Coordinates of C-alpha atoms in Angstrom, one line a residue:
Chain A
M246 CA 104.1 92.3 168.6
K247 CA 103.5 92.2 172.6
T248 CA 107.0 90.9 173.1
L249 CA 108.5 93.6 171.0
K250 CA 106.2 96.3 173.1
Y251 CA 107.6 94.8 176.3
F252 CA 111.3 94.5 175.0
I253 CA 111.2 98.5 173.9
Q254 CA 109.6 99.3 177.0
T255 CA 112.0 97.5 179.0
A256 CA 114.9 98.8 177.2
F257 CA 113.3 102.6 177.5
L258 CA 112.7 102.1 180.8
L259 CA 116.1 100.6 181.7
S260 CA 117.9 103.4 179.9
L261 CA 115.8 105.9 181.5
I262 CA 117.3 104.9 185.2
L263 CA 120.2 104.8 183.8
M264 CA 120.5 108.3 182.6
I265 CA 119.1 109.9 185.6
F266 CA 121.7 107.6 187.7
D267 CA 124.2 109.0 185.5
S268 CA 123.4 112.9 185.3
C269 CA 123.9 112.8 189.0
K270 CA 127.8 112.6 188.2
T271 CA 129.3 115.3 186.0
S272 CA 129.4 113.9 182.5
L273 CA 132.6 115.0 180.4
A274 CA 132.6 115.0 177.0
I275 CA 135.2 113.4 174.9
K276 CA 137.5 116.4 174.7
E277 CA 138.3 116.5 178.2
K278 CA 138.7 112.8 178.4
T279 CA 142.2 111.2 178.6
G280 CA 143.2 108.1 176.2
S281 CA 142.9 105.9 179.0
V282 CA 139.7 106.7 180.3
L283 CA 137.9 106.8 176.7
W284 CA 140.0 103.4 176.3
S285 CA 138.4 101.7 179.6
E286 CA 135.2 103.2 178.7
N287 CA 135.0 101.6 175.0
C288 CA 137.2 98.8 174.6
S289 CA 135.3 96.6 177.0
R290 CA 131.9 96.9 175.7
C291 CA 131.8 94.2 173.2
H292 CA 134.9 91.8 174.2
Y293 CA 137.4 92.2 177.4
S294 CA 139.9 94.5 176.5
P295 CA 143.6 93.6 175.9
D296 CA 146.3 95.3 177.6
P297 CA 148.7 97.7 176.2
E298 CA 151.5 95.5 176.4
E299 CA 149.8 92.8 174.0
Y300 CA 150.8 94.6 170.9
N301 CA 153.5 96.5 169.7
D302 CA 152.8 100.1 168.0
A303 CA 152.8 99.1 164.6
Q304 CA 149.8 96.5 165.4
W305 CA 148.0 99.1 167.5
D306 CA 147.9 101.2 164.5
V307 CA 146.1 98.4 162.5
I308 CA 143.8 97.4 165.2
A309 CA 142.9 100.9 165.9
M310 CA 141.9 101.2 162.2
H311 CA 139.7 97.6 162.6
M312 CA 138.1 98.7 165.6
R313 CA 137.0 101.9 164.5
V314 CA 135.5 101.0 161.1
R315 CA 133.9 98.4 163.0
T316 CA 132.4 100.2 166.4
N317 CA 132.0 103.2 164.6
L318 CA 134.3 105.5 167.1
T319 CA 134.7 108.7 166.5
Q320 CA 137.9 110.2 164.7
E321 CA 138.8 111.6 168.0
E322 CA 138.2 108.7 170.7
S323 CA 140.0 106.6 168.4
E324 CA 143.0 108.5 167.6
K325 CA 143.3 109.1 171.7
I326 CA 143.0 105.6 172.5
T327 CA 145.8 104.7 169.9
R328 CA 148.3 107.5 171.6
F329 CA 147.5 106.0 174.7
L330 CA 147.9 102.4 173.8
Q331 CA 151.3 102.9 171.9
D332 CA 152.7 105.5 174.9
A333 CA 151.8 102.5 177.5
N334 CA 153.2 99.4 175.8
Chain B
M494 CA 216.1 100.0 175.7
K495 CA 213.8 98.5 178.0
T496 CA 211.7 101.9 177.9
K497 CA 211.6 102.0 174.5
L498 CA 210.5 98.6 174.4
I499 CA 207.7 99.5 176.5
L500 CA 206.7 102.3 174.8
I501 CA 206.5 100.8 171.8
A502 CA 204.2 98.2 173.3
F503 CA 202.2 101.2 174.6
F504 CA 201.7 102.8 171.3
I505 CA 201.0 99.6 169.6
S506 CA 198.4 98.6 172.3
G507 CA 197.4 102.1 172.1
I508 CA 196.7 102.1 168.2
N509 CA 194.6 98.8 169.1
L510 CA 192.8 100.2 171.4
L511 CA 191.6 103.2 169.2
Q512 CA 191.1 100.7 166.1
A513 CA 189.0 98.7 168.7
Q514 CA 187.1 102.3 169.5
D515 CA 186.4 102.9 166.0
S516 CA 184.9 99.5 165.2
T517 CA 182.9 99.3 168.1
Q518 CA 181.5 102.9 167.2
A519 CA 181.0 101.6 163.6
Q520 CA 179.2 98.8 165.3
I521 CA 177.3 100.7 167.2
Q522 CA 176.3 103.0 164.3
S523 CA 175.5 100.1 162.0
I524 CA 173.0 98.6 164.8
K525 CA 171.5 102.5 165.3
D526 CA 170.9 102.5 161.4
E527 CA 168.9 99.2 161.3
I528 CA 167.2 100.3 164.3
A529 CA 165.9 103.3 162.6
I530 CA 164.9 101.2 159.6
I531 CA 162.8 99.0 162.0
K532 CA 161.2 101.9 163.8
K533 CA 160.7 103.9 160.5
P534 CA 156.9 104.3 160.2
V535 CA 155.9 101.9 157.3
Q536 CA 153.0 102.8 155.1
T537 CA 151.4 98.6 155.3
H538 CA 151.2 96.6 158.2
F539 CA 149.7 92.9 157.8
M540 CA 148.2 91.0 160.8
L541 CA 147.1 87.4 160.8
R542 CA 144.4 86.9 163.3
G543 CA 141.5 84.7 164.0
F544 CA 139.5 82.8 166.4
T545 CA 138.4 79.1 167.2
Q546 CA 135.9 77.3 169.1
F547 CA 135.8 73.2 170.0
G548 CA 134.3 70.9 172.6
F549 CA 131.8 68.8 173.2
D550 CA 127.9 68.4 172.9
A551 CA 126.2 66.0 175.0
S552 CA 122.2 65.8 174.3
D553 CA 119.7 63.1 175.4
E554 CA 120.6 61.4 172.2
N555 CA 124.6 61.7 171.7
I556 CA 127.8 63.1 172.7
N557 CA 129.5 64.5 169.8
F558 CA 133.0 66.7 169.5
N559 CA 132.9 69.8 167.5
M560 CA 134.7 72.5 165.9
T561 CA 132.2 75.1 165.7
S562 CA 134.8 77.4 164.2
F563 CA 138.2 78.1 163.0
N564 CA 138.1 81.5 161.7
P565 CA 141.5 83.3 160.2
V566 CA 141.1 86.8 159.8
L567 CA 143.6 89.1 157.6
L568 CA 144.1 92.7 158.3
W569 CA 145.9 94.9 155.7
R570 CA 146.2 98.5 156.7
H571 CA 147.9 101.0 154.2
G572 CA 148.5 104.7 155.5
D573 CA 146.0 106.3 157.4
R574 CA 142.7 105.8 155.8
F575 CA 142.7 102.3 154.0
L576 CA 141.9 98.9 155.6
I577 CA 141.2 95.4 154.2
E578 CA 139.7 92.7 156.2
A579 CA 138.9 89.4 155.4
E580 CA 137.5 86.4 157.2
L581 CA 137.2 82.3 156.1
E582 CA 134.6 80.5 158.2
M583 CA 135.6 76.9 158.9
E584 CA 133.1 74.4 160.7
Y585 CA 133.6 70.9 161.4
M586 CA 130.2 69.4 162.8
S587 CA 128.7 66.4 162.8
N588 CA 131.5 65.0 160.5
Q589 CA 130.8 67.5 158.1
F590 CA 133.7 70.3 157.0
E591 CA 132.3 73.4 155.6
I592 CA 133.9 76.2 154.6
N593 CA 132.6 80.1 153.7
L594 CA 134.3 83.5 153.3
G595 CA 132.5 85.6 156.2
Y596 CA 133.6 88.6 154.9
A597 CA 136.3 90.7 152.6
N598 CA 135.9 94.4 152.2
A599 CA 137.9 97.4 151.7
S600 CA 137.1 100.7 154.0
Y601 CA 138.3 103.9 153.3
I602 CA 138.3 106.7 155.9
V603 CA 137.1 109.4 153.9
T604 CA 136.5 112.3 156.7
K605 CA 135.9 112.7 160.6
G606 CA 132.8 111.0 160.9
L607 CA 132.7 109.2 157.5
V608 CA 133.9 105.8 156.5
V609 CA 133.1 103.9 152.6
R610 CA 133.2 100.1 153.0
A611 CA 132.5 98.2 149.8
G612 CA 133.0 94.2 149.5
K613 CA 131.6 91.3 151.6
F614 CA 130.9 92.7 155.0
L615 CA 129.2 91.7 158.2
I616 CA 125.6 93.3 158.1
P617 CA 124.7 95.8 160.8
F618 CA 121.4 94.6 161.1
G619 CA 121.1 94.7 165.2
T620 CA 124.6 93.8 166.6
F621 CA 125.1 90.4 167.1
G622 CA 125.9 89.3 163.6
E623 CA 128.5 91.9 163.7
R624 CA 129.7 92.6 166.8
F625 CA 129.2 89.7 169.1
H626 CA 129.1 86.7 166.8
P627 CA 133.3 85.7 167.0
S628 CA 133.5 82.8 169.4
W629 CA 135.7 84.7 172.0
V630 CA 133.4 87.4 172.1
N631 CA 129.8 85.5 172.5
K632 CA 129.5 84.4 176.1
F633 CA 127.7 81.3 175.2
A634 CA 128.8 78.3 172.8
S635 CA 125.8 78.5 170.8
Q636 CA 124.2 81.3 169.1
P637 CA 121.0 82.7 170.2
L638 CA 117.8 81.5 168.2
G639 CA 117.2 83.2 164.8
F640 CA 120.8 83.8 163.9
G641 CA 123.0 81.5 161.5
H642 CA 121.4 79.2 159.5
D643 CA 117.7 79.5 158.4
G644 CA 117.8 82.7 160.7
I645 CA 115.5 85.5 160.4
A646 CA 118.2 88.1 159.1
P647 CA 121.0 88.5 157.3
S648 CA 124.9 88.2 158.2
G649 CA 126.7 89.0 155.7
D650 CA 126.4 90.4 151.9
L651 CA 127.9 92.1 149.1
G652 CA 127.5 95.5 148.4
I653 CA 128.5 99.0 149.8
E654 CA 128.0 101.1 152.9
V655 CA 128.8 104.4 154.4
R656 CA 129.2 104.4 158.4
G657 CA 130.5 106.3 161.1
G658 CA 130.2 108.1 164.2
F659 CA 130.1 111.5 166.1
Q660 CA 129.7 113.3 169.1
L661 CA 126.2 115.2 170.4
G662 CA 127.1 117.0 173.3
S663 CA 127.8 114.4 175.7
S664 CA 126.2 111.6 173.7
K665 CA 127.2 109.7 170.7
L666 CA 125.4 108.7 167.8
N667 CA 126.6 106.5 164.9
Y668 CA 125.1 105.2 161.5
S669 CA 125.5 103.0 159.1
L670 CA 123.8 103.0 155.6
Y671 CA 124.1 100.2 152.7
A672 CA 122.9 98.8 149.8
V673 CA 123.5 95.0 149.2
N674 CA 122.7 92.1 146.8
G675 CA 120.0 91.0 149.2
P676 CA 118.2 87.9 149.8
R677 CA 115.9 85.4 147.5
I678 CA 112.7 83.9 148.4
K679 CA 112.3 80.5 148.7
D680 CA 109.8 79.7 146.3
G681 CA 109.1 76.2 147.1
T682 CA 110.4 74.5 143.6
E683 CA 113.4 73.1 145.8
E684 CA 112.6 72.8 149.3
P685 CA 108.6 72.8 149.2
E686 CA 108.8 73.1 153.3
E687 CA 110.5 76.3 153.5
A688 CA 108.5 77.9 150.7
G689 CA 108.0 81.8 151.6
M690 CA 111.4 82.0 153.8
L691 CA 114.4 84.4 152.8
M692 CA 117.4 82.9 152.1
F693 CA 120.3 85.4 152.9
K694 CA 123.0 83.6 151.4
N695 CA 122.4 84.3 147.7
E696 CA 125.3 84.5 145.6
T697 CA 124.2 84.5 142.6
E698 CA 121.6 87.8 142.2
N699 CA 118.3 87.0 141.1
N700 CA 117.0 90.4 140.1
N701 CA 118.2 93.7 139.9
N702 CA 116.6 94.9 143.3
K703 CA 119.2 95.6 145.9
A704 CA 118.4 95.1 149.5
I705 CA 118.7 98.6 151.6
G706 CA 119.5 99.0 155.2
T707 CA 120.6 101.2 158.0
R708 CA 121.4 101.0 161.7
I709 CA 121.6 104.0 164.1
G710 CA 123.3 103.7 167.2
I711 CA 122.7 106.1 170.3
L712 CA 125.0 106.3 172.9
P713 CA 123.4 108.3 175.6
L714 CA 125.5 108.3 178.5
S715 CA 128.9 109.9 178.4
N716 CA 130.8 107.2 179.8
S717 CA 129.6 105.0 176.7
S718 CA 128.3 102.4 178.7
L719 CA 124.8 101.9 177.1
E720 CA 124.0 101.7 173.5
I721 CA 120.4 101.7 171.8
G722 CA 120.1 100.5 168.4
L723 CA 117.5 100.9 165.8
S724 CA 117.9 98.8 162.4
A725 CA 115.7 98.5 159.0
Y726 CA 116.4 96.4 156.2
Y727 CA 114.1 96.2 152.7
A728 CA 114.6 93.8 150.3
A729 CA 112.6 92.6 147.0
P730 CA 113.6 89.1 147.2
G731 CA 111.8 87.8 144.2
S732 CA 112.5 87.3 140.7
S733 CA 110.6 88.8 137.7
H734 CA 110.2 85.3 136.4
S735 CA 108.0 82.5 137.6
P736 CA 109.9 79.9 139.0
F737 CA 107.1 77.3 137.7
E738 CA 107.7 78.6 133.9
G739 CA 106.6 75.7 131.5
D740 CA 104.6 74.1 134.1
P741 CA 101.1 74.8 132.8
L742 CA 99.2 74.6 136.3
N743 CA 101.1 77.1 138.3
E744 CA 103.1 79.1 135.6
D745 CA 100.8 82.2 137.1
L746 CA 102.4 81.7 140.4
N747 CA 104.9 84.9 140.5
Y748 CA 106.9 86.3 143.3
E749 CA 107.9 89.5 141.4
N750 CA 106.2 92.0 143.7
V751 CA 107.0 90.4 147.0
T752 CA 108.8 93.1 149.3
A753 CA 110.3 92.2 152.7
M754 CA 110.8 94.6 155.5
L755 CA 112.8 93.8 158.6
T756 CA 113.3 95.7 161.8
A757 CA 115.4 95.1 164.9
V758 CA 116.1 96.8 168.3
D759 CA 119.1 96.0 170.0
L760 CA 120.3 97.3 173.5
S761 CA 123.8 96.6 175.2
Y762 CA 125.1 97.7 178.7
V763 CA 128.4 96.9 180.0
K764 CA 129.5 98.6 183.2
I765 CA 132.0 98.0 186.1
I766 CA 129.4 98.1 189.4
S767 CA 131.9 98.7 192.2
P768 CA 129.6 97.5 195.3
L769 CA 129.2 94.3 193.2
M770 CA 132.8 93.9 192.6
G771 CA 132.6 93.1 188.9
I772 CA 131.3 93.7 185.8
I773 CA 127.7 93.8 184.6
D774 CA 126.9 93.0 180.7
I775 CA 123.5 92.9 179.2
K776 CA 122.7 92.2 175.9
G777 CA 119.8 92.1 173.5
Q778 CA 118.4 92.0 170.1
Y779 CA 114.5 92.0 169.1
S780 CA 114.4 91.3 165.3
L781 CA 111.3 91.2 163.4
S782 CA 110.7 89.8 159.4
N783 CA 107.1 91.2 157.7
I784 CA 107.2 89.6 154.1
S785 CA 104.4 90.5 151.9
N786 CA 101.7 88.1 151.4
A787 CA 102.1 85.6 148.0
V788 CA 100.5 82.4 146.9
Y789 CA 102.6 79.2 147.3
Y790 CA 102.0 75.6 145.9
N791 CA 102.5 72.6 147.8
P792 CA 103.5 69.5 145.6
E793 CA 102.9 67.2 148.4
D794 CA 98.9 67.4 148.0
T795 CA 99.0 69.7 145.0
S796 CA 97.4 72.7 147.0
R797 CA 97.9 76.1 147.1
Y798 CA 98.2 78.2 150.0
T799 CA 99.0 81.5 151.6
F800 CA 99.7 83.0 155.2
T801 CA 100.9 85.9 157.0
N802 CA 104.4 85.6 156.7
E803 CA 105.8 87.2 159.6
S804 CA 108.6 86.1 161.9
S805 CA 110.2 87.5 164.7
A806 CA 113.4 86.5 166.8
Y807 CA 114.6 87.9 169.9
Y808 CA 117.2 87.4 172.8
V809 CA 118.5 89.1 176.0
Q810 CA 121.5 87.9 178.0
M811 CA 122.9 89.1 181.3
A812 CA 126.6 88.3 182.5
Y813 CA 128.5 89.1 185.2
R814 CA 132.3 88.5 186.5
P815 CA 133.7 89.6 189.6
A816 CA 136.6 91.1 187.9
L817 CA 137.6 93.4 190.6
A818 CA 137.8 90.7 193.5
E819 CA 140.9 90.0 195.2
N820 CA 141.1 86.6 194.8
Q821 CA 143.1 85.8 191.2
I822 CA 140.7 82.7 190.4
L823 CA 137.3 83.7 191.6
K824 CA 138.0 87.3 189.5
N825 CA 138.0 84.8 186.0
F826 CA 134.9 83.2 186.6
E827 CA 132.0 84.8 184.9
I828 CA 128.1 83.7 184.9
A829 CA 125.8 84.2 182.3
G830 CA 122.3 83.8 181.2
R831 CA 120.3 84.0 177.9
Y832 CA 116.9 83.5 176.9
S833 CA 115.9 83.3 173.4
A834 CA 112.9 82.7 170.9
Y835 CA 112.1 82.7 167.4
T836 CA 108.4 82.5 166.0
T837 CA 107.9 81.5 162.1
P838 CA 105.0 82.3 160.3
V839 CA 101.6 80.2 161.4
G840 CA 100.1 78.4 158.3
S841 CA 104.0 78.1 156.7
L842 CA 105.0 74.4 156.4
W843 CA 107.9 75.9 158.4
A844 CA 105.6 77.1 161.0
D845 CA 107.4 76.8 164.8
N846 CA 107.5 78.5 168.1
K847 CA 110.9 77.9 169.4
S848 CA 112.4 79.2 173.0
Q849 CA 115.8 78.7 174.3
I850 CA 117.3 79.1 178.2
T851 CA 121.0 78.8 178.1
V852 CA 122.9 79.0 181.5
G853 CA 126.8 79.2 181.7
L854 CA 129.6 79.1 183.7
N855 CA 132.6 80.6 182.1
Y856 CA 136.3 80.4 183.1
W857 CA 138.6 83.3 181.2
L858 CA 142.2 82.5 180.5
S859 CA 142.9 85.7 179.2
W860 CA 141.0 88.3 177.7
R861 CA 140.3 86.5 174.4
T862 CA 140.5 82.7 175.6
V863 CA 137.5 81.1 177.7
I864 CA 136.4 77.9 179.0
K865 CA 132.3 77.7 178.3
A866 CA 130.0 75.5 180.3
N867 CA 126.7 75.9 179.2
Y868 CA 123.4 74.0 180.3
Q869 CA 120.8 74.7 177.2
I870 CA 116.9 73.6 177.3
N871 CA 115.6 74.0 174.0
E872 CA 111.6 74.2 173.2
S873 CA 109.5 73.8 170.0
S874 CA 106.3 73.8 168.9
M875 CA 107.0 72.7 165.5
S876 CA 103.5 73.2 163.7
G877 CA 105.1 72.9 160.3
G878 CA 106.8 69.9 158.7
H879 CA 110.2 71.6 158.8
G880 CA 112.7 69.2 160.7
M881 CA 115.6 71.3 162.8
S882 CA 118.0 69.8 164.6
T883 CA 118.9 70.2 168.8
M884 CA 121.5 72.6 167.4
T885 CA 119.3 75.4 166.5
G886 CA 116.2 74.2 168.0
G887 CA 114.3 71.2 168.6
N888 CA 113.1 69.9 172.2
G889 CA 115.1 68.4 174.8
S890 CA 118.3 69.9 176.8
M891 CA 122.3 69.9 176.0
F892 CA 125.3 70.3 177.9
Q893 CA 128.1 72.0 176.2
L894 CA 131.6 72.4 177.2
H895 CA 133.9 74.4 174.5
I896 CA 136.9 76.5 174.7
A897 CA 137.0 79.5 172.6
A898 CA 140.4 81.6 171.7
G899 CA 141.2 84.1 169.5
F900 CA 144.6 84.4 168.3

């Protein structure tokens, strides 16, 4: 139980510090972000991200849907990122 | 006469030229048609991919070559809303080959923030199982304590799930809610030393009670670098019949009313830090399992016993890769460290207090191919009688050199 307490406290403290840090910068909502920004922010959270040239348009369609379902990305993010990857490959 | 001949020759070659032009045009047209057919957006796409990891483990006692995973993955997308994913898990370790179905499910995107999924899927209890377990994603050659065989939490199960993500101002929220077959409680009839443990691999359901669970993830920062998740999972793992039916001594022992409540907190923070010329990656998960008290039978000394059936497991890890360095070699190196611990109930025959420190040096050959060199120190108090291998616990240290590749 003690460990849980420490873990939560540390996680909380860390996120608090980061939030304060982050609020110093102007934060943009998804609507105002480009596909390439959303790609760089979201696609390397779990694994290193493949370059757009790694796959063709049809493959990106499959991967985008797979990642949207697996990672619970919003529809808007997923669509913008897919368009970016398909334009840049 | 000569001019006439020349004129005729010109005429003939002119016709030839026109014909040649015509046939070139026809050829170009047919190539164009073919390209159009290829480029035509089709409804159905297949993709075969997967990942593998192999290498050797050197402990105080032995050196072993292992193939810890060879997992083909099949993806099939139909239209804009329908996806099927399936994964086979193959493992060849200590001269034993095992094959399992990792997942096989269908997802349907209903609306913006709602996906319905059915079949066998990875359970979003915390994040390790669903997001970080593939060998090319996991920064270490091994899994943290508490995952995998005899782990604290489920990895995959059969059922139905709704999930999705949406925006909340400049933050994001995602959710998942599911009902699955759920675990079975080990009553000690088969493995007395594991009585009271949950068995998540439970293909033949032993009761009508489904397990239900949820995970809520919050990404408070607008750059999505931080995610904190809370998970809960509730199950009634006992069967309505006594496992000792026909045994007059123990027939009264029944696990019908046993309940299990599992909770977890997870955290992930990944960010490029320019002054550090690289990427910092922090991950962690704390899982807690609370199973209601029950009386178990020990056939060794024919005694009955009970204990507070509470287990916990956690891991914290951190990795740094100087990805912004100019040097082409240096930028592919990554250093990583992980601490994990797993405590099983005092008073049970599987009581243990394990901890593990892993340090690693990775070299990334591509975004999904990595050479991992790990040094791991394991400690175990082992007060119960349950034996564990060095892979999952035990005492002593181990060196691992593995290569992991996605394909």
